[in-house]
XYZ file of C-alpha atoms in Angstrom:
211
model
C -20.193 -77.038 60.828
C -18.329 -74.387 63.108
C -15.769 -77.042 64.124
C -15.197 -78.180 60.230
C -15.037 -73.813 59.291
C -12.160 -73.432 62.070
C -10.092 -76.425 60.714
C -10.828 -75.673 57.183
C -7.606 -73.449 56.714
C -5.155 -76.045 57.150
C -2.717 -76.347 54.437
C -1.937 -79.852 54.026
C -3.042 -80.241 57.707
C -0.205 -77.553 58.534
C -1.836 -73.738 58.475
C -3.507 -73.921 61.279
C -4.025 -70.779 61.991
C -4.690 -69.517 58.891
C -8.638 -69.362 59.314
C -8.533 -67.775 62.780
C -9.509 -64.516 61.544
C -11.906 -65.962 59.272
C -13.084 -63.273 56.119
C -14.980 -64.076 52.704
C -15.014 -62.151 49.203
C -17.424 -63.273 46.473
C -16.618 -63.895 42.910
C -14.921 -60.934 41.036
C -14.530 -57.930 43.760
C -11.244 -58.537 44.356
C -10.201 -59.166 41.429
C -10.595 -56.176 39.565
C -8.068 -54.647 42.268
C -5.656 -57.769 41.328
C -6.266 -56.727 37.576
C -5.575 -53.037 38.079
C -2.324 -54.036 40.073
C -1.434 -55.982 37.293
C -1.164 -53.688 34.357
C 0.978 -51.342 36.884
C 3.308 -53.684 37.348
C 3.265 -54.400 33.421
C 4.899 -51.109 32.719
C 8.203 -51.741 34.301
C 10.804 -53.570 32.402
C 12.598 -56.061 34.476
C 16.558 -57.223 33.619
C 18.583 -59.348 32.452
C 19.476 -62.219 36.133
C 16.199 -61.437 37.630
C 13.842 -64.113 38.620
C 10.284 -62.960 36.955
C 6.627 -64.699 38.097
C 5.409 -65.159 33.992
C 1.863 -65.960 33.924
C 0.770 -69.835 34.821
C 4.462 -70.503 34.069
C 5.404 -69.758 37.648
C 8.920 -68.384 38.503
C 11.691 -67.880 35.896
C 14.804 -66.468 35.295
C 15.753 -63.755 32.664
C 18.722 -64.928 30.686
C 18.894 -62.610 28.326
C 16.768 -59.515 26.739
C 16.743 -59.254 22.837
C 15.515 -59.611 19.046
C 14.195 -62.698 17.539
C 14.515 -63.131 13.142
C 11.080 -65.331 13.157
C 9.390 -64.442 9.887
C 6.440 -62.399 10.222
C 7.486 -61.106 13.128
C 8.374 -57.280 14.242
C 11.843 -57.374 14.062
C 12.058 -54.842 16.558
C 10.400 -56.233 19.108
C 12.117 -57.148 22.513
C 11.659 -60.361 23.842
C 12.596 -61.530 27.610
C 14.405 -65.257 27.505
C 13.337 -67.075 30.519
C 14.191 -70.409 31.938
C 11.681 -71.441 34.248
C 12.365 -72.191 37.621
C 13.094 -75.360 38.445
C 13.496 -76.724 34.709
C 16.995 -77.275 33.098
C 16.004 -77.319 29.470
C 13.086 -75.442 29.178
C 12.984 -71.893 27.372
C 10.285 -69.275 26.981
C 10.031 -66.258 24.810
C 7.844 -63.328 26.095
C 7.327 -60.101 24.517
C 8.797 -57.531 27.057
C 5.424 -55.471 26.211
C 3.449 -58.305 26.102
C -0.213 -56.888 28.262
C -1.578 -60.821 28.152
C 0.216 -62.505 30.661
C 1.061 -61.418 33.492
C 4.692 -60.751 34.859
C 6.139 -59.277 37.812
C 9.454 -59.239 40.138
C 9.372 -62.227 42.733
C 8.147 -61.456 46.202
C 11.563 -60.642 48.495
C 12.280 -61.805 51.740
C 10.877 -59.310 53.610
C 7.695 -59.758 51.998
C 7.534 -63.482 51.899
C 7.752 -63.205 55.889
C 5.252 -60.974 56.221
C 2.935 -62.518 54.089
C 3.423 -65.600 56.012
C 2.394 -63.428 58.967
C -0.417 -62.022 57.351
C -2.398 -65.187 56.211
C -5.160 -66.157 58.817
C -6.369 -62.680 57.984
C -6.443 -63.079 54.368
C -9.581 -63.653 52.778
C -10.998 -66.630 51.317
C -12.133 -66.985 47.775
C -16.167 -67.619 47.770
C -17.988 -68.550 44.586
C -21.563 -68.218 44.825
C -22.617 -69.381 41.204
C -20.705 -73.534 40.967
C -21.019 -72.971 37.879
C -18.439 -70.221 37.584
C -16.258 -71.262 40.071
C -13.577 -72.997 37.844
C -13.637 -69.378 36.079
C -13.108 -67.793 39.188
C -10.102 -70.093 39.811
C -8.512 -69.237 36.870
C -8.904 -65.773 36.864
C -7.298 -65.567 40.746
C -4.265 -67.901 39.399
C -3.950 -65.831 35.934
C -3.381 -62.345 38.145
C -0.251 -64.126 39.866
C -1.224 -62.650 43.213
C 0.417 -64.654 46.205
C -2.628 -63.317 48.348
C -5.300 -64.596 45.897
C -3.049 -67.836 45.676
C -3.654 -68.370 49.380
C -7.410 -67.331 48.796
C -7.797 -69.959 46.832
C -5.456 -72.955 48.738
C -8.110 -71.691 51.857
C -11.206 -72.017 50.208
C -10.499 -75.393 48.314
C -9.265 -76.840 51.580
C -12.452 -75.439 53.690
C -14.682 -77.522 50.781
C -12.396 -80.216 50.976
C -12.754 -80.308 54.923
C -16.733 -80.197 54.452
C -16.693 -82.958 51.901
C -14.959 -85.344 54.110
C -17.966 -84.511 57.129
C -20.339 -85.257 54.860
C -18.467 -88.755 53.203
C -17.267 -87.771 50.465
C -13.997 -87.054 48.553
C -12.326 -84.084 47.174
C -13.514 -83.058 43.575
C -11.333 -83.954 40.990
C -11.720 -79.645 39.604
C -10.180 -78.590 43.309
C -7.837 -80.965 43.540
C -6.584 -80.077 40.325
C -6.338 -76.619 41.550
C -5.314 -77.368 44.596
C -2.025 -78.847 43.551
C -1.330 -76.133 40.844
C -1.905 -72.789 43.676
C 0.074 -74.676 46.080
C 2.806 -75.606 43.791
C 2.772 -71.629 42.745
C 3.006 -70.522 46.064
C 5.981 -73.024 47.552
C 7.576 -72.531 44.491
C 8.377 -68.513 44.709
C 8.417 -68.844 48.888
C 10.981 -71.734 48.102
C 13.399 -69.355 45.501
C 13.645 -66.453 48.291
C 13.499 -67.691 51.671
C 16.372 -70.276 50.590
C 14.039 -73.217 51.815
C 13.744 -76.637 49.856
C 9.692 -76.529 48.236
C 8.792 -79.920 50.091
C 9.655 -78.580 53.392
C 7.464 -75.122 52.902
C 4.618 -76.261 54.790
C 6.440 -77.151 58.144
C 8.293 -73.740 57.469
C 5.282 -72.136 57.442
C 3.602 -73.872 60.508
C 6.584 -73.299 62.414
C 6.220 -69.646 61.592
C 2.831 -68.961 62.783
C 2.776 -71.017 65.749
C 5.072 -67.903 67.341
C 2.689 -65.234 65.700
């Protein structure tokens, strides 16, 4: 079991060394510190060119700030138009004071590296009650924290890891989440270190192997 707990932070087979300094958090402790961070960042108003993290969306760009004539609607309302990352055609319109969904400024450069730096000491995501846990996952992807992101991608591939000692395969629940925190993740680390999404994970393992 301590041999499958050490390997259990690889990333595709890649983060190694993420589980070296190996820490736990149960169900919702952290996440009322992601939640307060949240409505902070709610209260600034981001501009027109800027590439935006909205909600399960994932990154997007602001095109353009301004009224909608829907009927029914306040008139006076401001609306952010995004295009989401990635997506040619697509178009989203999000009330700038919109307190539901989550929004905030893409991580920088700067940040991205040091996050990369800072992973094997960032906590994994624990549920103690199964029956929660898809809650749990939701709630850590809804606060569009790159550190609960990585909580999450650490803990489903530490079950994953123990499910294959024992015979058996992935569930189809953390696969599915899985995929989505991952894609999340590579997607915004993609936009701002300038690196292709499918080639994030060597990135990454390059990176810590000279931490």
């Amino acid at each position: 079991m301590q041999n499958i707990q050490k390997n259990a932070g690889r990333l595709s087979c890649s983060f190694h060394k993420i589980i070296k300094m190996k820490k736990k958090y149960t169900d919702s402790c952290r996440l009322f510190v992601l939640k307060s961070n949240r409505k902070e960042n709610q209260k600034k108003m981001f501009e027109v060119g800027e590439y935006i993290v909205y909600g399960c969306k994932g990154v997007c760009l602001i095109e353009e700030i301004t009224h909608i004539d829907i009927p029914g609607s306040n008139k006076d309302r401001l609306y952010y138009v995004l295009a989401p990352y990635g997506d040619g055609k697509g178009k989203i319109y999000a009330p700038t004071d919109n307190e539901k969904v989550t929004m905030r400024k893409v991580i920088t450069k700067s940040e991205a590296e040091q996050l990369i730096k800072e992973m094997p000491s960032i906590e994994e995501l624990w549920v103690t009650d199964e029956k929660k846990r898809e809650l749990k996952y939701k709630e850590a992807l809804k606060t569009c924290d790159y550190r609960a992101w990585i909580s999450i991608i650490k803990t489903l591939y530490c079950r994953k890891q123990q499910r294959i000692a024992q015979g058996k395969k992935i569930t189809s629940l953390d696969e599915r989440y899985l995929k989505a925190t991952e894609n999340e993740l590579y997607s915004e680390l993609s936009l701002t270190l300038g690196i292709p999404k499918n080639e994030m994970e060597r990135y990454i393992n390059e990176r810590l192997e000279v931490v």
